Coordinates of C-alpha atoms in Angstrom, one line a residue:
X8 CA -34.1 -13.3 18.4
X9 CA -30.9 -15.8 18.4
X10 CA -30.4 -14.8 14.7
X11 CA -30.2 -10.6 15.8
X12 CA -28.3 -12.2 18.8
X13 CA -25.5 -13.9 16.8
X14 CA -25.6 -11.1 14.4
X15 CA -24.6 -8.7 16.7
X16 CA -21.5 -10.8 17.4
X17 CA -20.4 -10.9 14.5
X18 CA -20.3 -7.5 14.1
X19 CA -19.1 -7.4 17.5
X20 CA -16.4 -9.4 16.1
X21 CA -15.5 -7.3 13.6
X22 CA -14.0 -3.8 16.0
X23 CA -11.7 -6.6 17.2
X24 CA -10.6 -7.5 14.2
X25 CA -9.7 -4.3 12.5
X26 CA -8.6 -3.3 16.1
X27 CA -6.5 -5.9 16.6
X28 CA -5.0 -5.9 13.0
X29 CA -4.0 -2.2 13.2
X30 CA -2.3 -2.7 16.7
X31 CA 0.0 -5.3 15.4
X32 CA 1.9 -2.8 13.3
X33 CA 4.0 -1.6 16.4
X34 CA 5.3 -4.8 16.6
X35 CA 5.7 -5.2 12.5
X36 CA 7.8 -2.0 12.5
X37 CA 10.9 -3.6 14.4
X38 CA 10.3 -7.1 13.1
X39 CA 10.6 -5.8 9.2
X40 CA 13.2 -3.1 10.3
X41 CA 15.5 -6.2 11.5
X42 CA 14.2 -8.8 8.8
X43 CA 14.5 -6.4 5.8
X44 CA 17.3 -4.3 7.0
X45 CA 15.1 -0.7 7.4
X46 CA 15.9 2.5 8.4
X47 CA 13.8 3.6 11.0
X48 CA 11.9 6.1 8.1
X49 CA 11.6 3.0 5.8
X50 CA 10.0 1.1 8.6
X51 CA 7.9 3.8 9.6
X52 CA 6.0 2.8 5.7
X53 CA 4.5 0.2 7.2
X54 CA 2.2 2.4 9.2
X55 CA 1.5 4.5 6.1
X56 CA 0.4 1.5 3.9
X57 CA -2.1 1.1 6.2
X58 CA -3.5 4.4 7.0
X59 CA -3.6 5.5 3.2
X60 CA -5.4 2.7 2.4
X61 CA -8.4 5.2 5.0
X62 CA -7.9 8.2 3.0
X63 CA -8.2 6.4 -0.3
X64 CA -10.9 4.1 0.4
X65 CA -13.7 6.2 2.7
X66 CA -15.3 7.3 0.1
X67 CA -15.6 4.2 -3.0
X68 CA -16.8 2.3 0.1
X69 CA -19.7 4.4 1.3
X70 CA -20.7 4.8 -2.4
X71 CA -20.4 1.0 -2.0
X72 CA -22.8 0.3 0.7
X73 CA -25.2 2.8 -1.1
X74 CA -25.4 0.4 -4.4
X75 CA -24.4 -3.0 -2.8
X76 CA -25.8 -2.3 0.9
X77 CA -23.7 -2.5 4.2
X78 CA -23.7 -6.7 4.5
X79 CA -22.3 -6.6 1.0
X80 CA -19.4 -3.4 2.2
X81 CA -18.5 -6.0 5.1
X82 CA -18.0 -8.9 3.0
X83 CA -15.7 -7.5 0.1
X84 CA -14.1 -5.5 3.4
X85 CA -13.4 -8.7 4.8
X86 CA -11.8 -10.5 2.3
X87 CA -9.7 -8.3 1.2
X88 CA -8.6 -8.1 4.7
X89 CA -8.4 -11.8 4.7
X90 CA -6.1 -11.8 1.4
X91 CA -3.9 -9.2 2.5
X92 CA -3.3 -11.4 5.7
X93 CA -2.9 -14.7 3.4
X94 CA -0.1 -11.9 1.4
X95 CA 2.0 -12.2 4.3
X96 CA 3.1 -15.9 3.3
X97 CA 5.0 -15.2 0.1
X98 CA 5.9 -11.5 1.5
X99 CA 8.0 -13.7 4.0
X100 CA 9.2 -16.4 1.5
X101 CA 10.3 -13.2 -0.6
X102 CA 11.5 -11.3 2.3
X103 CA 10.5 -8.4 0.0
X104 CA 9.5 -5.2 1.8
X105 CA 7.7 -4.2 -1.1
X106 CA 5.3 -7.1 -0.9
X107 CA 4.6 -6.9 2.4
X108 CA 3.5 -3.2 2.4
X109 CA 1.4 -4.7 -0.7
X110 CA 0.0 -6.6 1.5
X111 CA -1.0 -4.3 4.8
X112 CA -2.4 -2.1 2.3
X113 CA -5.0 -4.7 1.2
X114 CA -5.8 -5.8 4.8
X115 CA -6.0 -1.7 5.5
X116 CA -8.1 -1.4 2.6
X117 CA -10.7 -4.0 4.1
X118 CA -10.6 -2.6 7.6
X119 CA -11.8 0.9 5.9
X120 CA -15.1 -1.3 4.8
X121 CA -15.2 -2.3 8.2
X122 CA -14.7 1.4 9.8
X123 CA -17.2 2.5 7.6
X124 CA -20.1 0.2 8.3
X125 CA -20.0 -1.4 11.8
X126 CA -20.5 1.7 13.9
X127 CA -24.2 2.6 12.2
X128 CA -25.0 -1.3 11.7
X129 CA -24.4 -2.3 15.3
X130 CA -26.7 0.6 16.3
X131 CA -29.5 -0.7 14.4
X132 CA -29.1 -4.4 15.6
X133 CA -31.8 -4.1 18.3
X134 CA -33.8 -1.3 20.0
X135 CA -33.0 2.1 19.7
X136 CA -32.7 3.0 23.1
X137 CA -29.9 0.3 23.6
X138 CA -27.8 1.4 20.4
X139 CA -25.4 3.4 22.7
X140 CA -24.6 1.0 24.9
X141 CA -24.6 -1.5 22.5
X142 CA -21.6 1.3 20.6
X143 CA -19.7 1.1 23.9
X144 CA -19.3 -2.3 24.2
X145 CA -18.8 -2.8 20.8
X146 CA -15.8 -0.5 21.0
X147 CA -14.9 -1.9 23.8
X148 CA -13.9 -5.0 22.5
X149 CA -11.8 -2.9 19.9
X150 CA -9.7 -2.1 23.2
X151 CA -9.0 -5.5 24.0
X152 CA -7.9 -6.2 20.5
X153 CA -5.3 -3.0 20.9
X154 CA -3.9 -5.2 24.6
X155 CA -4.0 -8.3 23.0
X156 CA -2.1 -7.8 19.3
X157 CA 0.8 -6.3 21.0
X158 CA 1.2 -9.3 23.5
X159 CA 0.7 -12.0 21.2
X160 CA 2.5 -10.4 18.1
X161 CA 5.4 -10.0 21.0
X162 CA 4.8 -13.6 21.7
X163 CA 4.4 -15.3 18.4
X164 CA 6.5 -12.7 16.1
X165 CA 9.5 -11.6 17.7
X166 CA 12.3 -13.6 18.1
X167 CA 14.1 -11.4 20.9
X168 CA 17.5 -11.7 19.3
X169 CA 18.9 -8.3 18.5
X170 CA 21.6 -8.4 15.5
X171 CA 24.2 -5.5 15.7
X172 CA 26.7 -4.2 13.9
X173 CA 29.7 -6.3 14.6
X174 CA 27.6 -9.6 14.9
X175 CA 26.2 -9.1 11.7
X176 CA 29.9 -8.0 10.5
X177 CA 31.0 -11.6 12.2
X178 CA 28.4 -13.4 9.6
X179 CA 29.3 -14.9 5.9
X180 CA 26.9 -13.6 3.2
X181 CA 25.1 -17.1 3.7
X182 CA 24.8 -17.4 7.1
X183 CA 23.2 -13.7 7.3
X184 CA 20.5 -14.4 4.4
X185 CA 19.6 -17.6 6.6
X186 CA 18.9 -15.5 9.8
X187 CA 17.3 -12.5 7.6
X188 CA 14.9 -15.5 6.2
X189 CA 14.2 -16.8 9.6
X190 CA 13.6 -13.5 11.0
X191 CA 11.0 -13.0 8.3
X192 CA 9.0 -16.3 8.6
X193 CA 7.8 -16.1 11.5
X194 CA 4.9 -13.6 10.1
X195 CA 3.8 -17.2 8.2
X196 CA 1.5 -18.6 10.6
X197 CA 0.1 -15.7 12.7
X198 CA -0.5 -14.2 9.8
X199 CA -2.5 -17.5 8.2
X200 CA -4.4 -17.6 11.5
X201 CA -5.6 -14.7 11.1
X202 CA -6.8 -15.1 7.4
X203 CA -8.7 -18.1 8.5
X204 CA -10.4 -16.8 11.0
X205 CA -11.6 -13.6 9.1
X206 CA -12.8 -15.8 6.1
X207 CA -14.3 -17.8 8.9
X208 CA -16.1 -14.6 9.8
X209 CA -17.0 -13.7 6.3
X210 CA -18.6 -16.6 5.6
X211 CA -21.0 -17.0 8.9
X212 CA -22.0 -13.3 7.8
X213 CA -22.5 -14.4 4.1
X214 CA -25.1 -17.0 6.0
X215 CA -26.4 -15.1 8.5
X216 CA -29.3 -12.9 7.6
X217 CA -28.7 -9.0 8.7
X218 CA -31.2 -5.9 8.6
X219 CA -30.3 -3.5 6.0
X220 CA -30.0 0.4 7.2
X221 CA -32.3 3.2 5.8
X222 CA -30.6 6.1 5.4
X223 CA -33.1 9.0 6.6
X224 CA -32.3 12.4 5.1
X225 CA -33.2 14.9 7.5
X226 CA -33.2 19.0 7.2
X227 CA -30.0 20.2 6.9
X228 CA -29.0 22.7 10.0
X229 CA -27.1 25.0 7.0
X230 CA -26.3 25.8 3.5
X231 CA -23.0 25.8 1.4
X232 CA -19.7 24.1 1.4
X233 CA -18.9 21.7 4.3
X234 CA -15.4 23.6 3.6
X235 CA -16.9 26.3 4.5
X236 CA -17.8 25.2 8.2
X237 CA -15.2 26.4 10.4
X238 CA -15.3 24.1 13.1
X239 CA -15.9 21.3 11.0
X240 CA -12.5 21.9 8.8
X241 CA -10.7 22.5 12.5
X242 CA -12.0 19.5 13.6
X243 CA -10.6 17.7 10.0
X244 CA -6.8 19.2 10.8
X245 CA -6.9 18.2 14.5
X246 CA -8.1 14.5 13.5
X247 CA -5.3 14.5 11.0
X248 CA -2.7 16.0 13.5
X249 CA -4.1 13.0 16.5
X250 CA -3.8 10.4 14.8
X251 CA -0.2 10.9 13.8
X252 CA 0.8 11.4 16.9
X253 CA -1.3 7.8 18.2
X254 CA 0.6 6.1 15.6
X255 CA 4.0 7.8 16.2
X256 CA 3.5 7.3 20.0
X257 CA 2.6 3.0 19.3
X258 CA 4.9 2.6 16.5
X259 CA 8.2 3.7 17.6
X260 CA 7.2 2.5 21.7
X261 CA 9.0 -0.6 20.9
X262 CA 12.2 1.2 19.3
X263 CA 12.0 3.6 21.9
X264 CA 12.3 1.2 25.3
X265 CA 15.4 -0.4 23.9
X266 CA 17.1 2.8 22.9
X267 CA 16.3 4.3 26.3
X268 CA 15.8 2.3 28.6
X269 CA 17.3 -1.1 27.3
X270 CA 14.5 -3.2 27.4
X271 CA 14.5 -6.4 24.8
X272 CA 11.9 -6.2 22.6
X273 CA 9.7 -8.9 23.5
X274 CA 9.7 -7.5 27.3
X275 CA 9.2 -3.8 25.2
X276 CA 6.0 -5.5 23.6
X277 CA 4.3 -6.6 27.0
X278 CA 4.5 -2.9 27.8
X279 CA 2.9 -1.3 24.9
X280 CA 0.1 -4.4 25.6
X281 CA 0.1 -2.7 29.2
X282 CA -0.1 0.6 27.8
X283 CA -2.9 -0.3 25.6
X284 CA -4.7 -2.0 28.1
X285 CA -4.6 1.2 30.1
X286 CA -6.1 3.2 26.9
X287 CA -9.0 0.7 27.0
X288 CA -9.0 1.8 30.5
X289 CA -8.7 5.4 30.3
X290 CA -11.8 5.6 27.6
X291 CA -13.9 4.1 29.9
X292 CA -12.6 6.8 32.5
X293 CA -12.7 9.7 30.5
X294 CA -16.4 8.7 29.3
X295 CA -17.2 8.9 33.0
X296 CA -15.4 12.4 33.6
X297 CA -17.8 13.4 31.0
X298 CA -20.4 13.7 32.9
X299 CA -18.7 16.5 35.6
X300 CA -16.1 17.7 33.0
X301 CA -17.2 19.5 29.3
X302 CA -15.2 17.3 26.8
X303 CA -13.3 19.8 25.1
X304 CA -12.2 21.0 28.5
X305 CA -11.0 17.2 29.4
X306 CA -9.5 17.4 26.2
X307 CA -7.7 20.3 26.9
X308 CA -6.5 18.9 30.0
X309 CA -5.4 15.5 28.4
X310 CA -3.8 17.2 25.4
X311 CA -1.7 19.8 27.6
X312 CA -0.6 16.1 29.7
X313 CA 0.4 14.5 26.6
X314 CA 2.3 17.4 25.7
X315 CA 4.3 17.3 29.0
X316 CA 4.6 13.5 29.4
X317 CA 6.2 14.0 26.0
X318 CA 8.8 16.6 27.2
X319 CA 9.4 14.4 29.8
X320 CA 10.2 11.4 28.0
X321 CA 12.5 13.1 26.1
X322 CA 14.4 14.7 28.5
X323 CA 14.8 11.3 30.9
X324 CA 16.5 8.4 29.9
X325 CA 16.0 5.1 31.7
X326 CA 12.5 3.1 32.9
X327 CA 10.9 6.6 34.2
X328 CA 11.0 7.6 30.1
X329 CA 9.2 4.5 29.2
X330 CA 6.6 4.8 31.8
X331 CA 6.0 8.6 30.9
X332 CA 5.4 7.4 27.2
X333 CA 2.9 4.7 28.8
X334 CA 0.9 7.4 30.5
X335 CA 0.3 9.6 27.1
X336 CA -1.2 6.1 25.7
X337 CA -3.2 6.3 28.4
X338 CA -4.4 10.3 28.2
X339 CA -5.2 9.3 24.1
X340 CA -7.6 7.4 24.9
X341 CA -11.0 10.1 24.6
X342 CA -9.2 11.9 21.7
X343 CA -10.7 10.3 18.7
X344 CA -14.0 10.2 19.7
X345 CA -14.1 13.5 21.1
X346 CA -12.9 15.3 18.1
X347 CA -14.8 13.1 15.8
X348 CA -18.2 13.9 18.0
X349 CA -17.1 18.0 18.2
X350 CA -15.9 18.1 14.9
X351 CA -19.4 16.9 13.2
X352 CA -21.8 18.6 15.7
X353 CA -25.0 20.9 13.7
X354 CA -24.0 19.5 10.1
X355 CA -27.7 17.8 10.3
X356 CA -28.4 15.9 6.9
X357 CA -24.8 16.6 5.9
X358 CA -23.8 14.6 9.3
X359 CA -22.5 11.9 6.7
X360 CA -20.6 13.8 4.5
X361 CA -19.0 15.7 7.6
X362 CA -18.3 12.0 8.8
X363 CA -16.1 11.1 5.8
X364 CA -14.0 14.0 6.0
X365 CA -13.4 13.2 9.6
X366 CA -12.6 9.8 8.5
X367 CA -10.6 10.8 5.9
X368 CA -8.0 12.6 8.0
X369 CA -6.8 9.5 9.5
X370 CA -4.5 9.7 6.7
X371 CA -2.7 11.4 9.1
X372 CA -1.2 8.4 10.2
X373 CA 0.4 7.6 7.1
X374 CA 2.3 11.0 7.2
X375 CA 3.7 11.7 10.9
X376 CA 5.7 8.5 10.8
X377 CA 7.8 8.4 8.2
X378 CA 8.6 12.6 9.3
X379 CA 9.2 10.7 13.0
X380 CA 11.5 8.2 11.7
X381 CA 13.5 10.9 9.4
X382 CA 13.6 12.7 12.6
X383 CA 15.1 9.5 14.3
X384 CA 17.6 8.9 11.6
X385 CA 18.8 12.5 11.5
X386 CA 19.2 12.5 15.3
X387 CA 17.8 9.5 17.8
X388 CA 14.6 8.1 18.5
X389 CA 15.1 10.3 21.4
X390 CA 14.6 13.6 19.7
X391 CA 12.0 12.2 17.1
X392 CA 9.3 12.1 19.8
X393 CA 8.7 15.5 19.6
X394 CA 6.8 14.9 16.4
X395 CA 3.8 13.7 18.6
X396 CA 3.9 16.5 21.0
X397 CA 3.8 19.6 18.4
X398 CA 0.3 17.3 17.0
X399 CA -0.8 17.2 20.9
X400 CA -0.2 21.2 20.3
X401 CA -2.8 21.0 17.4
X402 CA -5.5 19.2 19.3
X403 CA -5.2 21.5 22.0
X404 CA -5.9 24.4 19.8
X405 CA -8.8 22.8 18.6
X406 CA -10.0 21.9 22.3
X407 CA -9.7 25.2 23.7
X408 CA -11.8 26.7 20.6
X409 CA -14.8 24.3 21.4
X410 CA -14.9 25.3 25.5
X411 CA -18.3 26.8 25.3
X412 CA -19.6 23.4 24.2
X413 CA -21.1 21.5 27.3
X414 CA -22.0 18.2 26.2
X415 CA -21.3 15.9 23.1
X416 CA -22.0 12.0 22.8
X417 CA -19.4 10.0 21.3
X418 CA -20.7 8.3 18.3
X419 CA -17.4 6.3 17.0
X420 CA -13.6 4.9 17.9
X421 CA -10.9 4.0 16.1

């Protein structure tokens, strides 16, 4: 019973992990924008390292699992992670950009191992009637990882000293390269930490015995091409759409608050953590609605929010814009899971392969980005958060064509 008991915390462990590693790219954006000298498009590849990395590697890492079994899919997913963050080291000595995407598309590449197996495998960790609300709190540590990276990336990575125009003018060529350098090292040791403690991880899981999963084929509920099912592929587009718009709406937060409202970036980073401490909030709200609300109907209602919060953002200036763009975190908080759960409903035995293609469309947040940031450098950061709201638009579409469906049960996060 202590072995199943420390098994599920590692796995526990491992929704932090890839949680908190993807909500440290916010706080990468600026710090490479200013280290490497990065217009806000070239920065904006820093989330699309990392979210290709989903589209590419969903599928060789299920047909992974299948040959080398889930344990094994968390091990190679875990130290690939754990090089990519040991990547950052020479990245910094380098100061190449190059290298350091390199490098967040390793660690992305591990966290898609990671994606893909701990959802099922901490459902099977103990008796079937707790495997939901042993889900839940899984994911809810996933949550505390998105508060967390944000305040200690702030913390640890930032150095709060903004560089413009005429002081950089005001530097020799020398005295610049020694500030760009500085700028960039301070990615060394965070980023070591983290290595260490994900091989630290690896290797307790490489000891620790775990159950293997039996994949059950059951009758399908239809025939034909999954392209072929309508809401499926809807639910595919409006994955793709969401999470471009999460990633827009985290990435440029940071870029955003100083623009707007003036706020340094370190204080900007302690309000995306608050922001992200309400979406572990609101997840855990929305979950409740659930049970008086149909969740394509709250979905609706949060998407048509988003939308309007994003209007509203653009058209202030000042604190009220930032807080506006803190409240949308908060009202994307159900939209993953929601669509995931709508979008894969009736496939029966093709649940799986519905699954991946949900998966896949993460993707989108290698895409939205970089168009955001060409946005920003065509106009301002201002204008470039429309982006997110016309994907809000998308999800809404989607929403309001599953209405008749009463109730779903969230299976997954991201």
């Amino acid at each position: 019973m202590r072995k199943n008991h420390f098994a599920v915390v590692l796995i526990i462990s491992l929704f932090f992990l890839w949680g908190f590693a993807l909500n440290l790219n916010p706080i990468l954006i600026p710090h490479l924008k200013k280290a490497c000298q990065l217009s806000d498009t070239q920065s904006a590849f820093i989330d699309s390292a990392s979210y290709i990395a989903y589209f590419l590697l969903a599928i060789p890492a299920g047909r992974f699992m299948k040959r080398f079994g889930y344990k094994g899919g968390i091990v190679l997913g875990l130290l690939l992670f754990a090089t990519g963050a040991f990547l950052f080291y020479p990245a910094a000595v380098t100061r190449s950009y190059v290298f350091f995407l390199v490098a967040l598309f390793i660690i992305a590449s591990g966290l898609a191992f990671l994606e893909t197996a701990a959802n099922p495998y901490i459902t099977v960790l103990g008796d079937e009637k707790g495997a939901t609300q042993r889900l839940n709190f899984a994911q809810s540590f996933n949550g505390l990882a998105a508060t967390l990276a944000p305040l200690l990336g702030g913390m640890f990575i930032l150095s709060g000293q903004k560089l413009d125009a005429s002081a950089e003018a005001a530097m020799s060529p020398e005295q610049l390269n020694v500030y760009l350098n500085h700028e960039a090292s301070s990615v060394k040791i965070p980023f070591l930490i983290i290595g260490a403690v994900v091989l630290l991880v690896a290797v307790f899981l490489i000891r620790t015995p775990l159950p293997e999963i039996e994949d059950h084929e059951g009758d399908s509920d239809g025939t034909g091409s999954l392209f072929g099912e309508k809401n499926l592929m809807l639910g595919v587009i409006a994955q793709f759409f969401y999470v471009g718009a999460q990633v827009c709406v985290g990435s440029f937060f940071i870029r955003f608050s100083a623009q707007v409202a003036g706020i340094a970036e370190k204080s900007a980073a302690l309000y995306l953590s608050g922001a992200l401490l309400g979406f572990m909030a609101g997840r855990f709200i929305g979950t409740f609605l659930m049970q008086y609300i149909a969740p394509p109907k709250l979905l609706a209602i949060y998407s048509l929010i988003n939308i309007a919060l994003i209007f509203a953002a653009v058209m202030m200036n000042g604190i009220a814009a930032v807080y506006a763009l803190m409240g949308v975190v908060f009202f994307m908080s159900i939209m993953f899971p929601t669509i995931f759960s709508l979008s894969i409903r009736g496939l029966g035995s093709r649940m799986k392969e519905g699954s991946s293609l949900v998966i896949m469309a993460i993707v989108g947040g290698a895409v939205f980005p970089v168009l955001m940031g060409k946005v920003s450098d065509m106009t301002n950061i201002h204008t470039a958060y429309i982006v997110p709201a016309l994907c809000f638009a998308v999800v809404l579409y989607f929403a309001l064509t599953n209405l008749k469906v009463k109730k779903i049960k969230l299976t997954t996060a991201h």
